[in-house]
mmCIF file of C-alpha atoms in Angstrom:
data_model
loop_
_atom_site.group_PDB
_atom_site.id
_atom_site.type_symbol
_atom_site.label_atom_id
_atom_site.label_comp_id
_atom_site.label_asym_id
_atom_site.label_seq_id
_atom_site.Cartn_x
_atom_site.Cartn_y
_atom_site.Cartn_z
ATOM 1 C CA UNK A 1 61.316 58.754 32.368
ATOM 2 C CA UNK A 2 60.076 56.108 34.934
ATOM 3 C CA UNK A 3 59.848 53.630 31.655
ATOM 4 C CA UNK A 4 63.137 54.701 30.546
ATOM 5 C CA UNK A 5 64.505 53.340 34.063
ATOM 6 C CA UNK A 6 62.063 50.608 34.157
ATOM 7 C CA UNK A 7 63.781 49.545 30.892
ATOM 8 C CA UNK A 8 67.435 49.999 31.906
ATOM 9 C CA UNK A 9 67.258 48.144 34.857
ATOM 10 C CA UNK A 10 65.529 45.196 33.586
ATOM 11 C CA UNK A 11 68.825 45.081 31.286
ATOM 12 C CA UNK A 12 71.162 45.657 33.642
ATOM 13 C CA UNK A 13 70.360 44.173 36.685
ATOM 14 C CA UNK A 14 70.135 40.645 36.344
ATOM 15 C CA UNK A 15 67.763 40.474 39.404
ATOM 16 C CA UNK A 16 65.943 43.447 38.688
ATOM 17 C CA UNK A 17 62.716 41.295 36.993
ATOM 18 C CA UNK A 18 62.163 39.238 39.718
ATOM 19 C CA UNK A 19 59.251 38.234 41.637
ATOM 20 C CA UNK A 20 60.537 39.135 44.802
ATOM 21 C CA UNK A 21 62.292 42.329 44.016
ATOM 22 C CA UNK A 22 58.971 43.755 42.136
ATOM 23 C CA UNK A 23 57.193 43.090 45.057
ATOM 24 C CA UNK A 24 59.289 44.576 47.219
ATOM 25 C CA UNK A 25 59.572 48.085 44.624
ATOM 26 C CA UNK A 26 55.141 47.469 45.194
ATOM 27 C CA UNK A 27 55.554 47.813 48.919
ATOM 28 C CA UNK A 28 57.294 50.588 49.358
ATOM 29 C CA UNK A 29 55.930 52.441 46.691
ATOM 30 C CA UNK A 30 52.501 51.762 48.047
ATOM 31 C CA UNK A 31 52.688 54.080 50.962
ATOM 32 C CA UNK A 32 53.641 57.472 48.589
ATOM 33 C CA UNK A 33 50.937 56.120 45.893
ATOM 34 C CA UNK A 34 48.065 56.446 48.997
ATOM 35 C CA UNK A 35 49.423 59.435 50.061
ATOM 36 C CA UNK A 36 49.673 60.660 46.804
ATOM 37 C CA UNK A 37 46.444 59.809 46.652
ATOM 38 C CA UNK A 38 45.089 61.559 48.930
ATOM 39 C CA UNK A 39 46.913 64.489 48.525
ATOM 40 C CA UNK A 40 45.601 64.795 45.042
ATOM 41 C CA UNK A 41 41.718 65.101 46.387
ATOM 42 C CA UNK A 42 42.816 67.418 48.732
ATOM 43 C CA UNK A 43 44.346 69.848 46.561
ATOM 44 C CA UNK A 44 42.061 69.093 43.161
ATOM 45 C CA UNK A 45 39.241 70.611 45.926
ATOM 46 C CA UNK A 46 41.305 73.781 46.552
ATOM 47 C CA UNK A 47 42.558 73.098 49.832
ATOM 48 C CA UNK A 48 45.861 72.140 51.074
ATOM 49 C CA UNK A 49 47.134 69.418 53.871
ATOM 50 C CA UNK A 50 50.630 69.846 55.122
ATOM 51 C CA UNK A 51 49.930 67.219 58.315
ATOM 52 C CA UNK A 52 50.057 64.361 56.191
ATOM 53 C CA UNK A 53 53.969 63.683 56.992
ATOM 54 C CA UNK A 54 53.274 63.753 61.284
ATOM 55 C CA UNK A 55 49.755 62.057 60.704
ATOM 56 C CA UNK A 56 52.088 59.740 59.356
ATOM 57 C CA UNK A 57 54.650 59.926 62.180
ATOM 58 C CA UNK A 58 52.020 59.287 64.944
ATOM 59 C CA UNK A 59 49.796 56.782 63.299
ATOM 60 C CA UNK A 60 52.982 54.658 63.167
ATOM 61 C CA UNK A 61 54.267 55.751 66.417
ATOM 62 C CA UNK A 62 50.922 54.228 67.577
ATOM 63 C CA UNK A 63 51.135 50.766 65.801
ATOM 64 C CA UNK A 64 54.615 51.064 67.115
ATOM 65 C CA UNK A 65 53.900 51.553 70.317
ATOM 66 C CA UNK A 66 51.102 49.540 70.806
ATOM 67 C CA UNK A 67 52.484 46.464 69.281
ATOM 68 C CA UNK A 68 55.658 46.591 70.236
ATOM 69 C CA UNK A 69 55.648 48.038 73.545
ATOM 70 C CA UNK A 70 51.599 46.773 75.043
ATOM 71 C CA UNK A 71 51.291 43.770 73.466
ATOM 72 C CA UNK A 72 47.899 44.316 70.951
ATOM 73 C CA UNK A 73 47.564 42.513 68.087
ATOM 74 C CA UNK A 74 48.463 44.284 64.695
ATOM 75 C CA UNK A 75 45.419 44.572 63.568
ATOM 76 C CA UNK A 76 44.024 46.020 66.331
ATOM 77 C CA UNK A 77 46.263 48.450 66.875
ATOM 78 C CA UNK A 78 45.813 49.303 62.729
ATOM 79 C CA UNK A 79 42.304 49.532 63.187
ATOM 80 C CA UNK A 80 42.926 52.018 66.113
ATOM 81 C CA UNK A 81 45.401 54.307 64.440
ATOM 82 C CA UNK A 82 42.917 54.695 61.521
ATOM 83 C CA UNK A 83 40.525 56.025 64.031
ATOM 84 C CA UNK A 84 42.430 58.026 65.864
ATOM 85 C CA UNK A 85 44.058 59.415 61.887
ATOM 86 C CA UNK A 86 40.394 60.325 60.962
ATOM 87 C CA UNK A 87 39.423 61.934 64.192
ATOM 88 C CA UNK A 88 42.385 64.508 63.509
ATOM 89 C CA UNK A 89 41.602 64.554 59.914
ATOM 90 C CA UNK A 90 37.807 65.350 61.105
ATOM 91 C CA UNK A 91 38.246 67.885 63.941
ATOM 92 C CA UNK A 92 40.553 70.257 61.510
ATOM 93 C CA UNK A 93 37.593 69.689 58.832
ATOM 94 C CA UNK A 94 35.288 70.906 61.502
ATOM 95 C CA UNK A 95 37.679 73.705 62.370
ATOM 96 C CA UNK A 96 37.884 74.724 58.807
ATOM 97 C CA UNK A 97 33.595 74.661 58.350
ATOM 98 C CA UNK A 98 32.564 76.148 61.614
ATOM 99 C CA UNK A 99 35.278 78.620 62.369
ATOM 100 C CA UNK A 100 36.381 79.138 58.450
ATOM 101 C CA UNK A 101 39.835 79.204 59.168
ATOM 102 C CA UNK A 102 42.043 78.048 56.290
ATOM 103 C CA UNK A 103 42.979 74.798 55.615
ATOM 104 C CA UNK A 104 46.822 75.802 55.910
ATOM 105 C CA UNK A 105 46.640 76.923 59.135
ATOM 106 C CA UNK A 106 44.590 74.386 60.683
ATOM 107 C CA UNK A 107 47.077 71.719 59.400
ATOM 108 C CA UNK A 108 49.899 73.474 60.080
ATOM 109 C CA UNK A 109 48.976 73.860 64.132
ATOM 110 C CA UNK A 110 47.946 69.615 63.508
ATOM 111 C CA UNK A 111 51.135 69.406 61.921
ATOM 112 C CA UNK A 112 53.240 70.377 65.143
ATOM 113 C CA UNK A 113 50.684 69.061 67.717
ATOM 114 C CA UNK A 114 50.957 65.298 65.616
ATOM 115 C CA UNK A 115 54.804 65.667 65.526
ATOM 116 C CA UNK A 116 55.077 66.226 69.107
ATOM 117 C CA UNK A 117 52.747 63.973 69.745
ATOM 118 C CA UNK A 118 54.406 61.046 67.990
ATOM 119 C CA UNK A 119 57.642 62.508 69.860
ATOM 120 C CA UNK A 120 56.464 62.106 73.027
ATOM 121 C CA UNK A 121 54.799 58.494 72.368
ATOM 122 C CA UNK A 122 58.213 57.145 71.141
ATOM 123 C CA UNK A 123 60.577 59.282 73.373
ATOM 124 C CA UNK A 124 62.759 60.200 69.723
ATOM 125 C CA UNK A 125 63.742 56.219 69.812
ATOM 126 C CA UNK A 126 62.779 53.590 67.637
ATOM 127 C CA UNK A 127 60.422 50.907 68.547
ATOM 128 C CA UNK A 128 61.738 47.319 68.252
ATOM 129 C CA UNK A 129 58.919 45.381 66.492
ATOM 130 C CA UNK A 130 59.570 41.778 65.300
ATOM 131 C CA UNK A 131 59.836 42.073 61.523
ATOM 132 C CA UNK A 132 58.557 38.555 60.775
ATOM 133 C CA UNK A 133 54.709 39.224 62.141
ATOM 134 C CA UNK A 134 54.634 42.490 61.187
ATOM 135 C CA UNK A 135 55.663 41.511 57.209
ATOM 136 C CA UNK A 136 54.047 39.050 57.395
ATOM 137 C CA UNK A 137 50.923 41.154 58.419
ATOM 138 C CA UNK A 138 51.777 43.495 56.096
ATOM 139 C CA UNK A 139 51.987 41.191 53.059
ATOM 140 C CA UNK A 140 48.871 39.748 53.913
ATOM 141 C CA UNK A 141 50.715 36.563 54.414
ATOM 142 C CA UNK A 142 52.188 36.749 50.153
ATOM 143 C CA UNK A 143 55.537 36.264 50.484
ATOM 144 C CA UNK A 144 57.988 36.424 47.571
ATOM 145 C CA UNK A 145 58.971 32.569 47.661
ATOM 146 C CA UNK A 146 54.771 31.989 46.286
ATOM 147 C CA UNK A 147 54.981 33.896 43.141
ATOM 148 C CA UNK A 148 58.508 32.274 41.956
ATOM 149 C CA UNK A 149 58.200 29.679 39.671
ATOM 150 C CA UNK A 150 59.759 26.291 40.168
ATOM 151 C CA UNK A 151 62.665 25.359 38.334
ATOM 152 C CA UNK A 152 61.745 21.914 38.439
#
């Protein structure tokens, strides 16, 4: 089906093929392909993870926040949202081998805890970031305009 539309478009949409737009369809499909990811060890061991989505909310909240709001540099503040991500992601593993309580219910209680948590760090507001740094981070610095070819 996803060829089928892959097809179509690249027909019908003259700007569809483009350097630009297929990079942009790679970034934001690149966030559900590493959760997907993920999600796919998780449940190919038996277990299941439904924190993901807040772990999601507050690692963000946290770039967000610390970028936007304190100053750090974005890759700092990356590297410290990863950490803080795997602590969680560790202490329900340890819940889940010491105590044996099920994976479900360990990531449901994260789940609330990491959606209030992101709620309180961002007050239910967005944080302004400046989109050129942070794209520009993001990207690692490969923006659209390299990859076209010159029409000279």
């Amino acid at each position: 089906m996803l060829i089928l539309v892959f097809i179509l478009l690249s027909f019908f949409a003259p700007n569809f093929l483009t350097a630009g737009n297929l990079l942009n369809v790679l970034q934001q499909a690149a966030f559900f392909g590493i959760v997907a990811f993920a999600m796919t060890l998780v449940i190919v061991s038996g277990e299941i993870d439904v924190s993901v989505g807040s772990q999601a909310a507050l690692t963000s909240s946290l770039v967000g926040y610390m970028v936007g709001m304190m100053g750090w540099n974005m890759a700092v503040a990356c590297l410290v949202a990863i950490v803080v991500a795997v602590f969680f992601g560790a202490f329900v593993g340890f819940i889940r081998h010491v105590f044996n309580v099920p994976t479900f219910i360990g990531t449901l209680a994260l789940y609330l805890a990491l959606r209030g948590a992101a709620m309180l760090i961002t007050n239910t507001f967005p944080i302004p970031l400046d989109p050129s740094v942070f794209f520009y981070w993001a990207a690692a610095g490969f923006s659209a305009s390299r990859w076209r070819r010159s029409t000279s």
